[in-house]
Amino acid sequence: MAKNWVRKSHEEIKQTVFGALDNNINYSEESVLGIPASYLDDKVFNQDDSFLENAPYISTLIQNPNHIGCHTLGKSESFFSGTQAIERQLIDMCAVDILNGEAGQFDGYVASGGTEANMQAIWVYRNYYMNEMNASTDEVCILCSADSHYSMDKAGNILMLDVYKADVDFETRLAMPEHVEQAVNKALQNGKKYFIVVCNMMTTMFGSVDTVAHYVDVLKAKEVDFKMHVDGAYGGFYYPFTDGKTALSFENPDISSFTLDAHKMAQAPYGTGIFLIRKGLIHYTHTQEASYVEGEDCTMIGSRSGANAVAIWMILAKNGPFGWQEKVFILQKRTEWMCARLDALDIEYYRHPRSNIITMKAKYVAKEIAEEFGLVPDNHSNPAWFKIVIMEHVTIEKLQPLIERLSNQSVQSVD
Ligand SMILES: *Cc1c(COP(=O)(O)O)cnc(C)c1O
């Protein structure tokens, strides 16, 4: 896997980040009179050198670089070119080393989160169809599954596109070709001609993974035009490490873009959604009127902190690709441990074999237990499922008491 992505020591990370900050404009030492920004308020945020010299992330936060715009396209705001280069490197690490794309073939940026990255993809494709095919918004639609994240509905609402959802099988959580065909037929009957497909690389509630072929085969058989985005907001930093042969990668020519959230599995601060897209597409969301921004702007968000890109880059560099593989391996082992205990108790659940989410049928879990252990329902008013997400802090020591409580409860009392 490793091409751009190599493990670095803390010393090397410091050198890179402080080197990048040196290439940014320095508000305290240089003359920057024309931008509505400065370093963080020093009456509130400690800017003492002895505190900052070993803290490259906090130093970046304090210097407060603005990463407005997209930095993979050539020109962008030159005041912050140092840390923007780190963001560019990060985009290549994700597109090439994690998603098997070819170096230099991708655009992207660090978005506020998965919601924005998904919406950015849908915005690009909507505009592509409007500009290239002269489509009206009535002719373009979003196609996803019943288990897709609600950001698809937000995107549909904001971008004025109808959303069609393929049903999923209750037990396997898979949208089968017949489910996809039903949704596509309904869209075609309603006059839709252009499909923006969003496939899931681990859903929020189940960790289930779409079979790309179920979508592609139906759409190709019907000879309808589509663009495909993959929502890996949850799974992007997990699934590529448990399924090396997945069809959900940039090796698949049907896929044009991805969302990966670093603020979920990668334990980065919030504000670290990653949007990646093949070159030649992001200009469809270019806002010409953004003339005061050098290099102009193709992103949905405006100003954003460069510290977010630096945080993700530092996390990946510190772990390295093999460290990441080991991290995921441990979470897989804990998940298997938990599944074996649930099997012994005859508790039914859904778990994709390459995922760290276990979603139990609600009838096996008393409400008090769900509350006591912070289990999350699919629906707060009428739960059918409760999930356990095996994150870094969800150790076997923390799972054991849940198993004890589940084995002591009487299943009768739950029904
Ligand atoms: C969390 C999640 C999102 C939304 O991401 P935010 O970062 O909360 O905006 C989108 N899709 C999936 C599959 C998710 O798990």
XYZ file of C-alpha atoms and ligand atoms in Angstrom, residues 112-116 118 149 151-152 200 202-204 231-234 259 261 263-264, ligand 1:
36
model
C -16.107 20.173 7.519
C -17.269 16.543 7.594
C -18.921 13.710 5.740
C -22.113 15.669 5.213
C -20.301 18.407 3.328
C -21.150 13.984 0.229
C -26.790 8.368 5.800
C -26.894 13.565 4.445
C -28.253 12.289 1.095
C -21.846 2.884 1.034
C -19.847 0.877 5.791
C -23.182 2.386 6.766
C -23.584 4.413 9.946
C -19.690 7.388 1.106
C -16.823 6.130 3.234
C -17.427 8.723 5.967
C -17.382 5.986 8.560
C -15.881 10.780 1.214
C -14.139 11.185 7.643
C -12.998 12.509 12.734
C -14.522 9.026 13.075
C -21.117 10.083 9.935
C -21.509 9.784 8.540
C -21.812 10.809 7.629
C -21.859 12.261 8.035
O -20.660 12.708 8.468
P -20.500 14.030 9.371
O -19.026 14.069 9.477
O -21.236 13.785 10.635
O -21.051 15.165 8.582
C -22.119 10.449 6.333
N -22.144 9.165 5.958
C -21.865 8.148 6.800
C -21.889 6.741 6.307
C -21.532 8.435 8.128
O -21.278 7.416 8.977
